[in-house]
XYZ file of C-alpha atoms in Angstrom:
481
model
C -0.178 0.088 0.104
C 1.579 3.233 -1.323
C -0.242 6.618 0.225
C 2.897 8.624 -0.734
C 1.304 9.951 -3.962
C -2.022 10.842 -2.222
C -0.012 12.591 0.766
C 2.016 14.637 -1.723
C -0.783 16.108 -3.865
C -2.999 16.493 -0.790
C -0.144 18.563 0.691
C 0.017 20.849 -2.296
C -3.659 21.006 -2.841
C -4.047 21.410 0.903
C -1.482 24.062 1.033
C -3.158 26.235 -1.784
C -6.462 25.667 -0.472
C -5.193 26.419 3.336
C -3.728 29.657 2.054
C -6.304 30.436 -0.167
C -8.933 30.152 2.347
C -6.750 31.922 5.139
C -6.157 34.898 2.514
C -9.815 34.802 1.846
C -10.743 35.023 5.432
C -9.096 38.483 5.500
C -12.177 39.324 3.418
C -14.413 38.270 6.552
C -13.237 41.035 8.894
C -13.092 43.525 6.112
C -16.739 42.658 5.501
C -18.027 42.547 8.972
C -16.188 45.632 9.924
C -17.398 47.772 6.921
C -21.058 46.165 6.793
C -22.376 45.860 10.661
C -24.469 42.831 11.574
C -27.690 45.302 12.167
C -27.220 46.608 8.395
C -27.731 43.132 6.886
C -25.403 43.742 3.873
C -23.534 40.637 4.748
C -26.776 38.734 4.994
C -27.150 39.546 1.614
C -23.692 38.196 0.383
C -24.591 34.988 2.319
C -27.893 34.600 0.781
C -26.701 35.238 -2.769
C -23.767 32.896 -2.364
C -25.913 30.118 -1.188
C -27.764 30.231 -4.788
C -24.312 30.524 -6.431
C -23.216 27.175 -4.597
C -26.362 25.472 -5.927
C -26.351 26.519 -9.189
C -22.744 25.624 -9.551
C -23.474 21.858 -8.880
C -26.387 22.053 -11.440
C -24.298 23.558 -14.215
C -21.707 20.813 -13.861
C -24.260 17.999 -13.531
C -21.793 15.394 -12.480
C -19.383 15.949 -15.328
C -16.243 16.493 -12.983
C -16.707 12.798 -11.455
C -18.048 11.403 -14.778
C -14.494 13.159 -16.529
C -12.457 10.924 -13.754
C -14.359 7.810 -14.167
C -14.210 7.684 -18.201
C -10.871 9.095 -18.552
C -9.472 6.269 -16.282
C -11.608 3.587 -17.937
C -10.318 0.967 -20.737
C -11.135 1.747 -24.118
C -11.781 5.379 -23.753
C -9.453 8.335 -24.663
C -9.025 10.703 -22.017
C -8.486 13.665 -24.429
C -11.601 12.962 -26.042
C -13.421 12.440 -22.675
C -12.197 15.910 -21.726
C -13.088 17.829 -25.079
C -16.703 16.490 -24.582
C -17.017 17.597 -21.164
C -15.472 21.001 -22.025
C -18.020 21.386 -24.934
C -21.050 20.103 -22.886
C -20.386 22.064 -19.778
C -19.279 25.253 -21.925
C -22.234 25.063 -23.929
C -24.977 24.711 -21.071
C -23.204 27.357 -19.223
C -23.583 29.766 -22.055
C -27.247 29.098 -22.521
C -27.674 29.687 -18.865
C -26.269 33.061 -18.885
C -28.514 34.099 -22.050
C -31.808 32.979 -20.340
C -30.732 34.498 -17.197
C -30.366 38.071 -19.086
C -33.421 37.449 -21.071
C -35.749 36.548 -17.614
C -33.271 39.076 -15.389
C -36.206 40.859 -13.609
C -38.775 38.440 -13.070
C -35.878 36.261 -11.527
C -34.314 38.849 -9.447
C -38.068 39.294 -8.064
C -38.399 35.633 -7.273
C -35.328 35.340 -5.498
C -35.964 38.569 -3.332
C -33.810 41.255 -5.218
C -36.289 43.157 -7.719
C -34.473 46.458 -6.262
C -31.028 44.893 -7.353
C -31.411 42.452 -10.474
C -27.502 43.473 -11.136
C -26.572 41.256 -7.886
C -28.392 38.183 -9.998
C -26.930 39.227 -13.218
C -23.461 39.314 -11.730
C -23.181 36.112 -9.657
C -25.070 33.879 -12.226
C -22.478 34.819 -14.800
C -19.802 34.029 -12.416
C -21.351 30.988 -11.554
C -21.556 29.930 -15.446
C -17.805 30.854 -16.013
C -16.870 28.655 -12.688
C -18.942 25.796 -14.205
C -16.799 25.887 -17.279
C -13.473 26.172 -15.460
C -14.554 23.307 -13.220
C -13.640 21.013 -16.121
C -10.378 22.738 -16.816
C -9.536 22.491 -13.138
C -10.475 18.752 -13.140
C -8.198 18.148 -16.091
C -5.082 19.707 -14.176
C -6.113 17.068 -11.190
C -6.062 14.251 -13.847
C -2.838 15.273 -15.264
C -1.260 15.589 -11.856
C -0.549 19.101 -11.989
C -1.224 20.126 -8.661
C 1.175 23.285 -8.864
C -0.804 24.920 -11.837
C -3.972 24.179 -9.965
C -2.836 25.980 -6.818
C -1.135 28.786 -8.592
C -4.512 29.750 -10.520
C -6.568 29.155 -7.450
C -4.174 31.550 -5.380
C -4.115 33.935 -7.984
C -7.853 34.537 -8.091
C -7.463 34.801 -4.088
C -4.854 37.643 -4.301
C -6.541 39.332 -7.350
C -10.104 39.367 -5.277
C -8.585 40.599 -2.067
C -6.575 43.276 -3.569
C -9.784 44.926 -5.366
C -11.655 44.192 -2.298
C -9.126 46.162 -0.046
C -8.888 48.728 -2.811
C -12.621 49.628 -2.593
C -13.576 48.877 1.052
C -10.565 50.231 2.486
C -9.134 53.185 -0.146
C -12.537 54.014 -1.392
C -14.456 53.535 1.922
C -17.275 51.350 0.515
C -20.112 49.892 2.612
C -22.338 47.766 0.079
C -22.345 44.357 -1.046
C -22.646 44.961 -4.705
C -19.079 45.695 -5.102
C -18.082 42.286 -3.719
C -20.316 40.847 -6.429
C -18.519 42.718 -9.297
C -15.303 42.119 -8.168
C -15.721 38.471 -8.074
C -16.979 38.668 -11.896
C -13.780 40.630 -12.903
C -11.439 37.996 -10.934
C -13.181 34.810 -12.218
C -13.269 35.959 -15.817
C -9.658 36.897 -15.645
C -8.617 33.354 -14.481
C -10.114 31.937 -17.467
C -7.262 33.516 -19.713
C -4.573 31.368 -17.854
C -6.537 28.056 -19.273
C -5.398 28.629 -23.068
C -3.411 25.659 -23.096
C -6.290 23.446 -21.634
C -8.721 25.428 -24.078
C -6.784 24.102 -27.200
C -8.337 20.437 -26.060
C -11.477 21.608 -27.508
C -9.984 20.404 -30.878
C -10.442 16.789 -30.078
C -14.023 17.310 -30.725
C -17.741 16.365 -29.472
C -18.470 12.626 -28.963
C -22.230 12.149 -28.537
C -22.692 8.707 -27.468
C -19.727 9.420 -25.058
C -21.933 12.252 -23.789
C -24.739 10.018 -23.365
C -22.862 7.330 -21.356
C -21.270 10.288 -19.101
C -24.686 11.580 -18.346
C -26.052 8.184 -17.383
C -23.192 7.961 -15.279
C -23.418 11.620 -13.890
C -27.114 12.437 -13.348
C -27.427 10.458 -10.193
C -23.964 12.637 -8.953
C -26.072 15.615 -10.000
C -28.895 14.559 -7.518
C -26.212 13.875 -5.071
C -24.475 17.114 -5.505
C -27.725 19.011 -5.312
C -28.653 17.439 -2.106
C -25.183 17.779 -1.028
C -25.050 21.507 -1.556
C -28.640 21.856 -0.097
C -27.091 20.596 3.171
C -24.657 23.300 3.161
C -26.784 26.190 1.603
C -30.504 25.403 1.938
C -30.755 26.968 5.193
C -29.098 30.355 4.190
C -31.735 30.255 0.894
C -34.570 29.251 2.966
C -34.046 31.566 6.196
C -35.438 34.850 4.907
C -38.661 32.560 4.165
C -38.789 30.724 7.180
C -37.721 33.129 9.972
C -40.182 36.027 10.263
C -38.454 37.990 13.023
C -37.661 41.680 12.600
C -33.863 40.723 13.249
C -33.699 38.551 10.413
C -31.211 40.231 8.173
C -29.183 40.487 11.215
C -29.332 36.641 12.132
C -28.623 35.512 8.755
C -25.494 37.987 8.837
C -24.297 36.581 11.919
C -24.638 33.201 10.796
C -22.832 33.626 7.483
C -19.840 35.302 9.372
C -19.379 32.364 11.886
C -19.872 29.895 9.470
C -16.719 30.969 7.704
C -14.752 30.036 10.754
C -16.265 26.584 10.783
C -15.132 26.240 7.146
C -11.596 25.229 8.304
C -13.110 21.897 8.152
C -14.529 22.113 4.560
C -11.046 23.426 3.558
C -9.454 20.339 4.819
C -11.987 18.294 3.321
C -11.791 19.720 0.032
C -8.166 19.568 0.041
C -8.385 15.656 0.391
C -11.144 15.430 -2.180
C -8.956 17.118 -4.892
C -5.914 14.784 -4.311
C -8.345 11.635 -3.293
C -10.871 11.533 -6.344
C -8.253 10.806 -9.013
C -6.132 8.720 -6.758
C -8.821 6.209 -5.900
C -10.143 5.979 -9.461
C -6.602 5.444 -10.770
C -5.985 2.628 -8.213
C -9.487 0.985 -8.395
C -8.019 -1.872 -10.269
C -5.505 -2.564 -7.727
C -5.155 -5.570 -5.131
C -4.895 -3.340 -2.369
C -7.466 -0.843 -3.144
C -10.007 -1.410 -0.192
C -6.901 -1.512 2.373
C -5.879 1.999 0.983
C -9.417 3.504 1.529
C -9.698 2.316 4.856
C -6.244 3.919 5.644
C -7.169 7.199 3.942
C -10.614 7.067 5.973
C -8.753 6.748 9.240
C -6.071 9.386 8.757
C -8.570 11.510 7.258
C -10.603 11.568 10.370
C -7.338 11.823 12.636
C -6.477 15.155 11.142
C -9.898 16.783 10.767
C -10.414 15.782 14.651
C -7.316 17.633 15.337
C -8.195 20.660 13.321
C -11.709 20.477 15.209
C -10.123 20.695 18.589
C -7.519 23.474 17.235
C -10.592 25.449 16.224
C -12.144 25.205 19.378
C -8.846 25.413 21.418
C -8.112 28.924 19.925
C -11.360 30.205 19.425
C -10.585 33.159 21.526
C -7.914 34.117 18.804
C -10.068 33.136 15.931
C -12.936 35.094 16.905
C -11.155 38.071 15.507
C -11.647 36.847 12.071
C -15.137 38.518 12.407
C -16.621 41.834 13.787
C -17.319 42.054 17.448
C -21.051 42.242 17.032
C -20.915 38.734 15.124
C -19.592 37.157 18.250
C -23.071 36.027 19.765
C -23.019 33.314 16.748
C -19.645 31.679 17.814
C -21.722 28.965 19.747
C -22.647 27.067 16.608
C -19.107 26.698 15.340
C -18.487 23.362 16.740
C -21.840 22.162 15.409
C -21.251 23.085 11.814
C -17.523 21.787 11.960
C -18.751 18.265 13.341
C -21.489 18.517 10.204
C -18.473 18.993 8.023
C -16.423 16.101 9.344
C -19.453 13.871 8.652
C -19.478 15.226 5.189
C -16.183 14.406 4.766
C -16.573 10.795 5.864
C -19.641 10.524 3.715
C -17.432 11.538 0.711
C -14.854 8.987 1.678
C -17.691 6.386 1.730
C -19.300 7.456 -1.443
C -16.547 5.661 -3.657
C -18.178 2.264 -3.129
C -21.010 3.068 -5.592
C -18.801 5.448 -7.895
C -16.468 2.145 -8.351
C -19.392 -0.257 -9.120
C -21.217 2.522 -11.369
C -24.247 2.544 -8.892
C -24.181 6.258 -8.515
C -27.894 6.033 -7.994
C -27.316 5.068 -4.456
C -25.815 8.576 -3.846
C -28.639 10.425 -4.790
C -30.754 8.400 -2.500
C -28.511 8.837 0.450
C -27.985 12.719 0.013
C -31.607 13.062 -0.924
C -32.592 11.492 2.464
C -30.323 13.560 4.237
C -31.216 16.878 2.539
C -34.889 15.644 3.589
C -33.986 15.297 7.061
C -32.142 19.076 6.899
C -35.144 20.449 5.336
C -37.519 19.209 7.895
C -35.523 20.600 10.822
C -35.240 23.787 9.358
C -38.875 23.967 8.681
C -39.944 22.727 12.333
C -37.131 24.723 14.299
C -35.810 27.945 12.779
C -39.116 29.949 13.335
C -38.454 29.289 16.737
C -34.646 29.018 17.396
C -33.208 31.132 14.449
C -30.054 30.150 13.080
C -28.918 27.714 15.692
C -31.495 25.489 14.414
C -29.805 25.878 11.041
C -26.558 24.544 12.359
C -28.309 21.293 14.036
C -30.217 20.742 10.704
C -26.867 20.362 8.862
C -25.307 18.283 11.378
C -28.610 15.796 11.294
C -28.469 15.875 7.374
C -25.125 14.782 7.205
C -25.440 12.344 9.921
C -27.932 10.688 7.636
C -26.167 10.386 4.563
C -23.077 9.163 6.276
C -24.854 6.322 8.371
C -26.961 5.037 5.365
C -24.012 4.938 3.220
C -21.786 3.291 5.477
C -24.053 0.311 6.314
C -25.559 0.024 2.538
C -21.906 0.029 1.233
C -20.724 -2.718 3.593
C -23.451 -4.891 1.927
C -22.498 -4.117 -1.893
C -18.965 -3.275 -1.621
C -17.416 -4.132 2.126
C -14.453 -2.378 3.376
C -12.689 -3.235 6.765
C -12.531 0.356 8.237
C -10.575 0.242 11.553
C -13.581 1.174 13.610
C -12.063 0.498 16.885
C -9.223 2.980 16.289
C -11.568 5.561 14.840
C -13.958 5.119 17.795
C -11.019 5.743 20.326
C -10.246 8.881 18.467
C -13.884 10.092 18.449
C -14.036 9.515 22.193
C -10.769 11.275 22.849
C -11.961 14.151 20.925
C -15.449 14.149 22.663
C -13.771 14.419 25.780
C -11.442 17.279 25.131
C -13.944 19.125 23.456
C -16.220 18.932 26.381
C -12.957 20.178 28.735
C -12.586 23.187 26.369
C -16.322 23.931 26.429
C -16.409 24.053 30.152
C -13.385 26.279 30.282
C -15.141 28.854 27.751
C -18.381 28.862 29.878
C -16.987 30.111 32.899
C -14.585 27.139 34.139
C -11.615 29.524 33.283
C -12.044 33.124 32.991
C -8.377 34.295 32.301
C -8.037 33.927 28.636
C -4.348 33.407 28.680
C -4.401 30.710 31.066
C -7.465 29.113 28.951
C -5.294 29.178 25.825
C -2.495 27.513 27.763
C -4.691 24.707 29.172
C -5.948 24.237 25.415
C -2.464 24.261 23.873
C -1.700 21.332 26.616
C -4.855 19.236 25.684
C -3.997 19.530 21.845
C -0.385 18.362 22.706
C -2.271 15.465 24.487
C -4.306 14.571 21.444
C -1.006 14.960 19.309
C 0.854 12.870 21.359
C -1.592 10.102 21.220
C -1.491 10.078 17.401
C 2.312 9.897 17.502
C 2.123 6.969 19.863
C -0.759 4.884 18.021
C -0.264 5.807 14.320
C 2.387 8.487 13.239
C 5.543 7.651 15.279
C 7.947 10.423 14.643
C 10.594 8.083 13.373
C 8.773 7.513 10.522
C 8.666 11.161 9.090
C 10.780 12.247 6.257
C 13.998 14.101 7.173
C 13.702 14.377 10.761
C 12.664 10.852 11.577
C 16.066 9.668 11.636
C 16.818 11.980 14.775
C 13.873 9.859 16.700
C 14.814 6.272 16.121
């Protein structure tokens, strides 16, 4: 079993993702300072980007995963698969922009932005470009070009931050509109750097191949829609469900604290970028199942460590957002736990992808989404955004549990459940101690941070003792033998 390739690519994707997310976090304090919670402008950004996330899944309609599957399939030409995917997604994205502009005003009114249809025109164009770019980014991952992938992702972030700083600091802006226009400029600019990948269009369009890819990918589309609804439905539905006079303020607070919890999504995404092509590439290897079991274990180890780190240093991380948003920090652990389960669910999802039974993914994600929506409709009117956080937790828990038990029947993998359970229990105990400190157990901030650091070191010590001995580390490992 060789995980070195996976670890190397995860490190590069992870570094770009971590640096990119960290730099992007600089926009959160900028937005939350320039747009006070009571103003509700940050709630507009939260709401619009929730629609964008859903539309991106719809406009890619499972073609990323279908590309990886067919590019690695015997008898298929990878270049032909790429060009067919690019022509298909490019064409549907162009059609989407045309329809958006043709029906802009009724569409804006339907979403709740009749007074600002430019928000919809701008961001729907952005999501169409993003969908087109997603196939080219997938091609970079297939070609094992994480450096170019990471460079383009970081270029977008740097350009986005620079333009935001010019407007919100240099020009003292206070509205949400500029954030949308800047996103459009940055997204369109990145497309210019794909000129080499765009030459792949010359390999033509294969209609029978597209039919096979769509047949494989449509359940993934359903899965993706359900998955993104698990992350974004609460932010889309909140204005319709919660009728309190502080609706915009609550949505703004929830959107801001959600950013802190997205550290977990960042780790999951970095893992996914490397893991998807890795698993499909190893699907014919004898030790494929053993590799997936080991990858699941290490994924959980490091996400649980990240979970504890965020909780341990919340006294520092809270300064990412404006002070009038701090009341929402109580939901951060809930959202992070939900994101961990989402990552586990993603890891579990490969059994039905590898046996070409992606319909199961649609079933699991659909049921998880149904649970999420039910919790939102039942409890948001009374408990506000706190119910949104628990709804995501319940939705992912449902999908994860179903995928595991059904998967063990159709594609059994011996996951190290005993080791995983011990890590989860240790995390729960340490998290409970940290929570007790924050709720009055230790009132002195520096002392609390010191104790939390010791708890983190305890967790790291357990990792080293059980699974990652220092002697096995590259370069420095020889000093611990």
